[in-house]
């Protein structure tokens, strides 16, 4: 362990995700195990600029592994986008004798960390926390599995109503640029059609699918729509367009929104967070920096932050084929 590494800061930034608290807990307890002081930074980069931080120990993070959200809070910071703001953040780190940072968040968080590292040579390690699962270099991000289970549970409940009233439901899920939630939840919940940004199926294809389902005897249907899909201007406009073509359907729209971000993290997310937190601390102890901790084929791995930010995740083509077969 480098002699200079005596104190590590940990923070969460950007949108919250289930499993962030478990990751904070892991970082704090890994530090305690290796006799390193851990400092919790509140409200992300904004809190860092304002010096809003306190030392944490193993007891500080008791009973949080099962809690959604982040007890360190999160915030967007316009100030950190300026050189002056980043200098204030750096001065607070120096004044508090913090030697390295663990950043829990998404690509925006990692971009800020990269710039900070380039300007001040300050060691940073990223842990991917976002329900969208859209970070390159890892098969799973923290919160994704929990969000999937939340969405599937919601769709199951909506299906009960759909089948009771012969309704067609359009259910919008998060995913501006990536359709991982929509595709996996749609297959898992047995949706009749799944619309994602990566595959522009088009309105005509959607209509063919719905008419085929109707002809086969289905009196109710579920269409899962990623918010970034462009089949319509938005999910409400799409629903109106379908209704004009199929007036015999009683059509409803449900936007799940931020309900997908909350809730108790699944066992998978808790274990993943624990593994990533330990790896983040021990990577810094090894003198490595500017990396993101990820998981591939159930093995913890490291990816340069610039690749994690610039790289593009790929949708599972095999799962798309499965979804097409399942909607027959």
mmCIF file of C-alpha atoms in Angstrom:
data_model
loop_
_atom_site.group_PDB
_atom_site.id
_atom_site.type_symbol
_atom_site.label_atom_id
_atom_site.label_comp_id
_atom_site.label_asym_id
_atom_site.label_seq_id
_atom_site.Cartn_x
_atom_site.Cartn_y
_atom_site.Cartn_z
ATOM 1 C CA UNK A 1 0.000 0.000 0.000
ATOM 2 C CA UNK A 2 1.403 3.430 -0.946
ATOM 3 C CA UNK A 3 2.396 5.282 2.219
ATOM 4 C CA UNK A 4 0.551 8.397 1.076
ATOM 5 C CA UNK A 5 -2.821 6.608 0.922
ATOM 6 C CA UNK A 6 -4.231 7.207 4.375
ATOM 7 C CA UNK A 7 -7.621 8.702 3.641
ATOM 8 C CA UNK A 8 -10.178 7.959 0.896
ATOM 9 C CA UNK A 9 -13.286 9.982 0.056
ATOM 10 C CA UNK A 10 -16.488 8.421 -1.275
ATOM 11 C CA UNK A 11 -19.407 10.154 -2.945
ATOM 12 C CA UNK A 12 -22.503 9.510 -5.064
ATOM 13 C CA UNK A 13 -23.431 11.708 -7.996
ATOM 14 C CA UNK A 14 -26.065 11.961 -10.725
ATOM 15 C CA UNK A 15 -29.299 9.964 -10.602
ATOM 16 C CA UNK A 16 -29.709 7.690 -7.602
ATOM 17 C CA UNK A 17 -29.858 3.922 -8.039
ATOM 18 C CA UNK A 18 -30.657 1.029 -5.682
ATOM 19 C CA UNK A 19 -27.385 -0.439 -4.444
ATOM 20 C CA UNK A 20 -25.590 2.874 -3.964
ATOM 21 C CA UNK A 21 -25.893 2.598 -0.183
ATOM 22 C CA UNK A 22 -24.533 -0.941 -0.341
ATOM 23 C CA UNK A 23 -21.567 0.349 -2.367
ATOM 24 C CA UNK A 24 -20.881 3.156 0.133
ATOM 25 C CA UNK A 25 -21.013 0.583 2.933
ATOM 26 C CA UNK A 26 -18.550 -1.625 1.099
ATOM 27 C CA UNK A 27 -16.078 1.204 0.508
ATOM 28 C CA UNK A 28 -16.268 2.317 4.151
ATOM 29 C CA UNK A 29 -15.809 -1.185 5.553
ATOM 30 C CA UNK A 30 -13.030 -2.046 3.109
ATOM 31 C CA UNK A 31 -11.246 1.088 4.287
ATOM 32 C CA UNK A 32 -11.775 0.085 7.916
ATOM 33 C CA UNK A 33 -10.430 -3.399 7.188
ATOM 34 C CA UNK A 34 -7.269 -1.944 5.626
ATOM 35 C CA UNK A 35 -6.953 0.722 8.343
ATOM 36 C CA UNK A 36 -7.629 3.623 5.988
ATOM 37 C CA UNK A 37 -9.803 6.557 7.054
ATOM 38 C CA UNK A 38 -12.909 6.989 4.922
ATOM 39 C CA UNK A 39 -14.656 10.328 4.399
ATOM 40 C CA UNK A 40 -18.219 10.553 3.120
ATOM 41 C CA UNK A 41 -18.878 13.515 0.823
ATOM 42 C CA UNK A 42 -22.489 14.701 0.769
ATOM 43 C CA UNK A 43 -24.394 15.871 -2.351
ATOM 44 C CA UNK A 44 -21.792 14.775 -4.882
ATOM 45 C CA UNK A 45 -19.526 17.308 -6.546
ATOM 46 C CA UNK A 46 -21.532 20.222 -5.142
ATOM 47 C CA UNK A 47 -20.905 18.992 -1.615
ATOM 48 C CA UNK A 48 -17.232 18.567 -2.455
ATOM 49 C CA UNK A 49 -17.044 22.188 -3.595
ATOM 50 C CA UNK A 50 -18.741 23.308 -0.361
ATOM 51 C CA UNK A 51 -16.691 21.025 1.877
ATOM 52 C CA UNK A 52 -19.757 19.114 3.048
ATOM 53 C CA UNK A 53 -18.119 15.939 4.349
ATOM 54 C CA UNK A 54 -17.502 13.842 7.450
ATOM 55 C CA UNK A 55 -15.495 10.815 8.483
ATOM 56 C CA UNK A 56 -17.309 7.485 8.375
ATOM 57 C CA UNK A 57 -16.536 4.245 10.136
ATOM 58 C CA UNK A 58 -17.921 0.722 10.025
ATOM 59 C CA UNK A 59 -20.737 1.659 12.406
ATOM 60 C CA UNK A 60 -21.675 4.714 10.339
ATOM 61 C CA UNK A 61 -22.939 2.451 7.569
ATOM 62 C CA UNK A 62 -24.843 -0.124 9.592
ATOM 63 C CA UNK A 63 -28.342 -1.052 8.410
ATOM 64 C CA UNK A 64 -28.035 0.654 5.011
ATOM 65 C CA UNK A 65 -27.307 -2.318 2.737
ATOM 66 C CA UNK A 66 -31.055 -2.859 2.294
ATOM 67 C CA UNK A 67 -31.961 0.792 1.665
ATOM 68 C CA UNK A 68 -32.550 2.293 -1.763
ATOM 69 C CA UNK A 69 -31.285 5.732 -2.743
ATOM 70 C CA UNK A 70 -28.119 7.124 -1.194
ATOM 71 C CA UNK A 71 -27.727 8.432 2.328
ATOM 72 C CA UNK A 72 -24.857 10.630 1.097
ATOM 73 C CA UNK A 73 -27.411 12.352 -1.173
ATOM 74 C CA UNK A 74 -26.813 13.288 -4.784
ATOM 75 C CA UNK A 75 -26.957 16.537 -6.730
ATOM 76 C CA UNK A 76 -26.157 18.057 -10.099
ATOM 77 C CA UNK A 77 -23.386 20.642 -9.892
ATOM 78 C CA UNK A 78 -23.066 23.485 -12.392
ATOM 79 C CA UNK A 79 -20.169 24.876 -10.356
ATOM 80 C CA UNK A 80 -18.069 21.746 -10.875
ATOM 81 C CA UNK A 81 -18.226 22.336 -14.625
ATOM 82 C CA UNK A 82 -16.028 25.419 -14.106
ATOM 83 C CA UNK A 83 -12.293 25.444 -13.423
ATOM 84 C CA UNK A 84 -12.919 27.645 -10.388
ATOM 85 C CA UNK A 85 -15.397 25.184 -8.944
ATOM 86 C CA UNK A 86 -13.067 22.247 -9.428
ATOM 87 C CA UNK A 87 -10.239 24.198 -7.783
ATOM 88 C CA UNK A 88 -12.427 24.754 -4.704
ATOM 89 C CA UNK A 89 -13.178 21.038 -4.622
ATOM 90 C CA UNK A 90 -9.477 20.210 -4.863
ATOM 91 C CA UNK A 91 -8.603 22.636 -2.067
ATOM 92 C CA UNK A 92 -11.156 20.972 0.235
ATOM 93 C CA UNK A 93 -9.645 17.567 -0.493
ATOM 94 C CA UNK A 94 -6.143 18.829 0.241
ATOM 95 C CA UNK A 95 -7.210 20.656 3.412
ATOM 96 C CA UNK A 96 -8.925 17.491 4.660
ATOM 97 C CA UNK A 97 -5.886 15.378 3.718
ATOM 98 C CA UNK A 98 -7.932 13.128 1.429
ATOM 99 C CA UNK A 99 -5.678 11.148 -0.906
ATOM 100 C CA UNK A 100 -8.140 9.596 -3.371
ATOM 101 C CA UNK A 101 -11.810 9.509 -4.381
ATOM 102 C CA UNK A 102 -14.301 6.733 -5.079
ATOM 103 C CA UNK A 103 -17.044 8.041 -7.381
ATOM 104 C CA UNK A 104 -20.362 6.174 -7.535
ATOM 105 C CA UNK A 105 -22.513 7.226 -10.487
ATOM 106 C CA UNK A 106 -22.851 7.216 -14.264
ATOM 107 C CA UNK A 107 -21.084 8.693 -17.276
ATOM 108 C CA UNK A 108 -21.566 12.292 -16.135
ATOM 109 C CA UNK A 109 -19.976 11.462 -12.797
ATOM 110 C CA UNK A 110 -17.081 9.710 -14.511
ATOM 111 C CA UNK A 111 -16.567 12.556 -16.978
ATOM 112 C CA UNK A 112 -16.222 14.973 -14.048
ATOM 113 C CA UNK A 113 -13.793 12.594 -12.366
ATOM 114 C CA UNK A 114 -11.678 12.300 -15.507
ATOM 115 C CA UNK A 115 -11.388 16.057 -15.922
ATOM 116 C CA UNK A 116 -10.556 16.431 -12.228
ATOM 117 C CA UNK A 117 -7.850 13.794 -12.516
ATOM 118 C CA UNK A 118 -6.359 15.454 -15.602
ATOM 119 C CA UNK A 119 -6.259 18.909 -14.014
ATOM 120 C CA UNK A 120 -4.948 18.008 -10.577
ATOM 121 C CA UNK A 121 -3.550 14.498 -10.914
ATOM 122 C CA UNK A 122 -5.945 13.422 -8.160
ATOM 123 C CA UNK A 123 -6.557 9.644 -7.972
ATOM 124 C CA UNK A 124 -10.147 8.591 -8.742
ATOM 125 C CA UNK A 125 -11.925 5.267 -9.153
ATOM 126 C CA UNK A 126 -15.472 4.886 -10.489
ATOM 127 C CA UNK A 127 -18.232 2.484 -9.495
ATOM 128 C CA UNK A 128 -21.091 2.369 -12.068
ATOM 129 C CA UNK A 129 -24.413 3.219 -10.433
ATOM 130 C CA UNK A 130 -27.297 3.738 -12.864
ATOM 131 C CA UNK A 131 -30.473 1.774 -13.534
ATOM 132 C CA UNK A 132 -30.087 2.176 -17.322
ATOM 133 C CA UNK A 133 -27.173 -0.301 -17.543
ATOM 134 C CA UNK A 134 -25.666 1.923 -20.234
ATOM 135 C CA UNK A 135 -22.031 2.074 -19.076
ATOM 136 C CA UNK A 136 -19.368 0.450 -21.241
ATOM 137 C CA UNK A 137 -17.017 -2.005 -19.535
ATOM 138 C CA UNK A 138 -19.474 -3.829 -17.307
ATOM 139 C CA UNK A 139 -22.257 -6.339 -17.885
ATOM 140 C CA UNK A 140 -24.267 -4.847 -15.024
ATOM 141 C CA UNK A 141 -24.475 -1.463 -13.318
ATOM 142 C CA UNK A 142 -25.718 -1.003 -9.754
ATOM 143 C CA UNK A 143 -29.483 -0.632 -9.637
ATOM 144 C CA UNK A 144 -30.227 -2.246 -12.987
ATOM 145 C CA UNK A 145 -31.343 -5.597 -11.587
ATOM 146 C CA UNK A 146 -33.547 -3.924 -8.988
ATOM 147 C CA UNK A 147 -35.112 -1.651 -11.611
ATOM 148 C CA UNK A 148 -35.854 -4.660 -13.819
ATOM 149 C CA UNK A 149 -37.657 -6.422 -10.992
ATOM 150 C CA UNK A 150 -39.606 -3.250 -10.168
ATOM 151 C CA UNK A 151 -40.701 -2.854 -13.787
ATOM 152 C CA UNK A 152 -41.678 -6.513 -14.192
ATOM 153 C CA UNK A 153 -43.733 -6.350 -10.997
ATOM 154 C CA UNK A 154 -45.513 -3.218 -12.261
ATOM 155 C CA UNK A 155 -46.233 -4.788 -15.651
ATOM 156 C CA UNK A 156 -47.602 -7.923 -13.974
ATOM 157 C CA UNK A 157 -50.020 -5.763 -12.004
ATOM 158 C CA UNK A 158 -51.036 -3.740 -15.057
ATOM 159 C CA UNK A 159 -51.649 -6.937 -17.019
ATOM 160 C CA UNK A 160 -54.265 -7.955 -14.442
ATOM 161 C CA UNK A 161 -56.187 -4.783 -15.265
ATOM 162 C CA UNK A 162 -55.563 -5.060 -19.008
ATOM 163 C CA UNK A 163 -56.986 -8.566 -19.185
ATOM 164 C CA UNK A 164 -59.954 -7.651 -16.988
ATOM 165 C CA UNK A 165 -61.040 -4.825 -19.285
ATOM 166 C CA UNK A 166 -59.778 -5.906 -22.721
ATOM 167 C CA UNK A 167 -57.323 -3.034 -22.797
ATOM 168 C CA UNK A 168 -54.149 -2.225 -24.676
ATOM 169 C CA UNK A 169 -51.538 -0.697 -22.373
ATOM 170 C CA UNK A 170 -48.487 1.264 -23.459
ATOM 171 C CA UNK A 171 -45.992 1.210 -20.584
ATOM 172 C CA UNK A 172 -43.070 3.637 -20.797
ATOM 173 C CA UNK A 173 -39.895 2.722 -18.936
ATOM 174 C CA UNK A 174 -36.619 4.603 -18.498
ATOM 175 C CA UNK A 175 -33.977 4.414 -21.193
ATOM 176 C CA UNK A 176 -33.339 7.568 -23.240
ATOM 177 C CA UNK A 177 -30.396 6.072 -25.121
ATOM 178 C CA UNK A 178 -30.473 2.393 -24.180
ATOM 179 C CA UNK A 179 -33.270 -0.147 -24.238
ATOM 180 C CA UNK A 180 -31.881 -2.664 -21.751
ATOM 181 C CA UNK A 181 -34.682 -2.186 -19.219
ATOM 182 C CA UNK A 182 -37.432 -2.275 -21.843
ATOM 183 C CA UNK A 183 -36.071 -5.350 -23.633
ATOM 184 C CA UNK A 184 -35.364 -7.474 -20.576
ATOM 185 C CA UNK A 185 -38.456 -6.434 -18.624
ATOM 186 C CA UNK A 186 -40.600 -6.844 -21.729
ATOM 187 C CA UNK A 187 -39.414 -10.400 -22.271
ATOM 188 C CA UNK A 188 -39.653 -11.192 -18.568
ATOM 189 C CA UNK A 189 -43.199 -9.861 -18.311
ATOM 190 C CA UNK A 190 -44.405 -11.379 -21.564
ATOM 191 C CA UNK A 191 -45.086 -8.123 -23.402
ATOM 192 C CA UNK A 192 -46.690 -8.393 -26.826
ATOM 193 C CA UNK A 193 -44.318 -5.807 -28.278
ATOM 194 C CA UNK A 194 -41.145 -4.033 -27.124
ATOM 195 C CA UNK A 195 -39.952 -0.706 -28.547
ATOM 196 C CA UNK A 196 -36.327 0.353 -27.943
ATOM 197 C CA UNK A 197 -34.032 3.104 -29.333
ATOM 198 C CA UNK A 198 -31.536 0.602 -30.776
ATOM 199 C CA UNK A 199 -34.104 -1.072 -33.048
ATOM 200 C CA UNK A 200 -36.347 1.294 -35.005
ATOM 201 C CA UNK A 201 -39.177 -1.139 -35.694
ATOM 202 C CA UNK A 202 -41.426 1.572 -37.073
ATOM 203 C CA UNK A 203 -45.136 2.215 -36.707
ATOM 204 C CA UNK A 204 -46.186 -0.181 -39.481
ATOM 205 C CA UNK A 205 -44.375 -3.079 -37.839
ATOM 206 C CA UNK A 206 -46.051 -2.266 -34.520
ATOM 207 C CA UNK A 207 -49.476 -2.243 -36.175
ATOM 208 C CA UNK A 208 -48.822 -5.571 -37.878
ATOM 209 C CA UNK A 209 -47.846 -7.097 -34.553
ATOM 210 C CA UNK A 210 -50.913 -5.776 -32.726
ATOM 211 C CA UNK A 211 -53.274 -6.876 -35.517
ATOM 212 C CA UNK A 212 -51.684 -10.310 -35.523
ATOM 213 C CA UNK A 213 -52.180 -10.571 -31.762
ATOM 214 C CA UNK A 214 -55.800 -9.500 -32.086
ATOM 215 C CA UNK A 215 -56.414 -12.004 -34.866
ATOM 216 C CA UNK A 216 -54.924 -14.815 -32.776
ATOM 217 C CA UNK A 217 -57.555 -14.177 -30.112
ATOM 218 C CA UNK A 218 -55.782 -11.807 -27.734
ATOM 219 C CA UNK A 219 -58.185 -9.263 -26.290
ATOM 220 C CA UNK A 220 -55.589 -7.367 -24.278
ATOM 221 C CA UNK A 221 -51.977 -6.476 -24.961
ATOM 222 C CA UNK A 222 -48.965 -4.894 -23.296
ATOM 223 C CA UNK A 223 -46.479 -2.772 -25.250
ATOM 224 C CA UNK A 224 -43.312 -1.801 -23.381
ATOM 225 C CA UNK A 225 -41.738 1.413 -24.687
ATOM 226 C CA UNK A 226 -38.288 2.751 -23.779
ATOM 227 C CA UNK A 227 -38.508 6.524 -23.343
ATOM 228 C CA UNK A 228 -35.916 7.033 -26.080
ATOM 229 C CA UNK A 229 -37.823 5.069 -28.719
ATOM 230 C CA UNK A 230 -38.816 7.177 -31.754
ATOM 231 C CA UNK A 231 -41.786 5.209 -33.095
ATOM 232 C CA UNK A 232 -43.876 8.193 -31.978
ATOM 233 C CA UNK A 233 -43.095 11.725 -30.823
ATOM 234 C CA UNK A 234 -43.786 10.378 -27.341
ATOM 235 C CA UNK A 235 -45.702 7.483 -25.828
ATOM 236 C CA UNK A 236 -48.957 9.478 -25.623
ATOM 237 C CA UNK A 237 -48.783 10.516 -29.282
ATOM 238 C CA UNK A 238 -48.020 6.914 -30.205
ATOM 239 C CA UNK A 239 -51.016 5.643 -28.235
ATOM 240 C CA UNK A 240 -53.323 8.152 -29.967
ATOM 241 C CA UNK A 241 -52.016 7.123 -33.363
ATOM 242 C CA UNK A 242 -52.648 3.441 -32.631
ATOM 243 C CA UNK A 243 -56.111 4.239 -31.283
ATOM 244 C CA UNK A 244 -57.033 5.955 -34.547
ATOM 245 C CA UNK A 245 -56.073 2.766 -36.397
ATOM 246 C CA UNK A 246 -57.591 0.324 -33.874
ATOM 247 C CA UNK A 247 -60.632 2.057 -32.287
ATOM 248 C CA UNK A 248 -61.929 -1.229 -30.886
ATOM 249 C CA UNK A 249 -59.128 -1.189 -28.301
ATOM 250 C CA UNK A 250 -59.518 0.638 -24.992
ATOM 251 C CA UNK A 251 -56.025 2.133 -24.855
ATOM 252 C CA UNK A 252 -54.219 3.321 -21.739
ATOM 253 C CA UNK A 253 -50.744 4.757 -21.105
ATOM 254 C CA UNK A 254 -48.677 4.247 -17.959
ATOM 255 C CA UNK A 255 -45.364 6.057 -17.449
ATOM 256 C CA UNK A 256 -43.473 4.319 -14.651
ATOM 257 C CA UNK A 257 -41.001 7.190 -14.275
ATOM 258 C CA UNK A 258 -38.977 7.518 -11.101
ATOM 259 C CA UNK A 259 -40.691 4.614 -9.365
ATOM 260 C CA UNK A 260 -38.061 2.554 -11.233
ATOM 261 C CA UNK A 261 -35.236 4.201 -9.311
ATOM 262 C CA UNK A 262 -36.497 3.555 -5.814
ATOM 263 C CA UNK A 263 -37.030 0.548 -3.638
ATOM 264 C CA UNK A 264 -35.050 -2.053 -1.770
ATOM 265 C CA UNK A 265 -32.088 -3.324 -3.805
ATOM 266 C CA UNK A 266 -32.146 -6.957 -4.853
ATOM 267 C CA UNK A 267 -29.664 -9.462 -3.481
ATOM 268 C CA UNK A 268 -27.825 -9.302 -6.810
ATOM 269 C CA UNK A 269 -27.319 -5.537 -6.535
ATOM 270 C CA UNK A 270 -26.248 -5.780 -2.886
ATOM 271 C CA UNK A 271 -23.627 -8.441 -3.630
ATOM 272 C CA UNK A 272 -22.413 -6.613 -6.741
ATOM 273 C CA UNK A 273 -22.070 -3.371 -4.778
ATOM 274 C CA UNK A 274 -20.098 -5.153 -2.067
ATOM 275 C CA UNK A 275 -17.701 -6.655 -4.592
ATOM 276 C CA UNK A 276 -17.224 -3.388 -6.466
ATOM 277 C CA UNK A 277 -16.616 -1.359 -3.304
ATOM 278 C CA UNK A 278 -13.857 -3.655 -2.092
ATOM 279 C CA UNK A 279 -12.229 -3.674 -5.532
ATOM 280 C CA UNK A 280 -12.349 0.124 -5.742
ATOM 281 C CA UNK A 281 -10.498 0.562 -2.457
ATOM 282 C CA UNK A 282 -7.910 -2.127 -3.196
ATOM 283 C CA UNK A 283 -7.301 -0.720 -6.689
ATOM 284 C CA UNK A 284 -6.442 2.643 -5.160
ATOM 285 C CA UNK A 285 -4.209 0.861 -2.643
ATOM 286 C CA UNK A 286 -2.343 -0.677 -5.596
ATOM 287 C CA UNK A 287 -1.599 2.806 -6.877
ATOM 288 C CA UNK A 288 -3.985 2.630 -9.833
ATOM 289 C CA UNK A 289 -6.331 5.442 -10.800
ATOM 290 C CA UNK A 290 -8.685 6.816 -13.461
ATOM 291 C CA UNK A 291 -10.413 3.453 -13.769
ATOM 292 C CA UNK A 292 -13.933 2.084 -13.396
ATOM 293 C CA UNK A 293 -14.745 -1.113 -11.555
ATOM 294 C CA UNK A 294 -17.060 -3.367 -13.539
ATOM 295 C CA UNK A 295 -18.127 -6.976 -13.862
ATOM 296 C CA UNK A 296 -17.866 -9.257 -16.877
ATOM 297 C CA UNK A 297 -18.709 -12.953 -16.896
ATOM 298 C CA UNK A 298 -19.044 -12.786 -13.088
ATOM 299 C CA UNK A 299 -15.480 -11.525 -12.675
ATOM 300 C CA UNK A 300 -14.648 -8.054 -11.381
ATOM 301 C CA UNK A 301 -12.639 -6.089 -13.935
ATOM 302 C CA UNK A 302 -11.225 -2.619 -14.521
ATOM 303 C CA UNK A 303 -11.885 -0.290 -17.469
ATOM 304 C CA UNK A 304 -10.219 3.094 -18.122
ATOM 305 C CA UNK A 305 -12.693 5.864 -17.324
ATOM 306 C CA UNK A 306 -12.407 7.400 -20.788
ATOM 307 C CA UNK A 307 -13.446 4.103 -22.387
ATOM 308 C CA UNK A 308 -16.289 3.699 -19.903
ATOM 309 C CA UNK A 309 -17.573 7.159 -20.857
ATOM 310 C CA UNK A 310 -16.988 7.062 -24.608
ATOM 311 C CA UNK A 311 -17.756 3.393 -25.244
ATOM 312 C CA UNK A 312 -21.224 2.248 -26.264
ATOM 313 C CA UNK A 313 -23.065 -0.662 -24.752
ATOM 314 C CA UNK A 314 -24.650 -3.104 -27.168
ATOM 315 C CA UNK A 315 -28.175 -4.410 -26.968
ATOM 316 C CA UNK A 316 -28.498 -8.185 -26.712
ATOM 317 C CA UNK A 317 -29.327 -9.271 -30.286
ATOM 318 C CA UNK A 318 -30.102 -12.817 -29.201
ATOM 319 C CA UNK A 319 -32.659 -11.485 -26.732
ATOM 320 C CA UNK A 320 -34.263 -9.387 -29.479
ATOM 321 C CA UNK A 321 -34.681 -12.570 -31.522
ATOM 322 C CA UNK A 322 -36.171 -14.328 -28.487
ATOM 323 C CA UNK A 323 -38.628 -11.459 -28.003
ATOM 324 C CA UNK A 324 -39.750 -11.736 -31.633
ATOM 325 C CA UNK A 325 -40.406 -15.452 -31.199
ATOM 326 C CA UNK A 326 -42.224 -14.930 -27.893
ATOM 327 C CA UNK A 327 -44.619 -12.395 -29.430
ATOM 328 C CA UNK A 328 -45.744 -14.856 -32.104
#
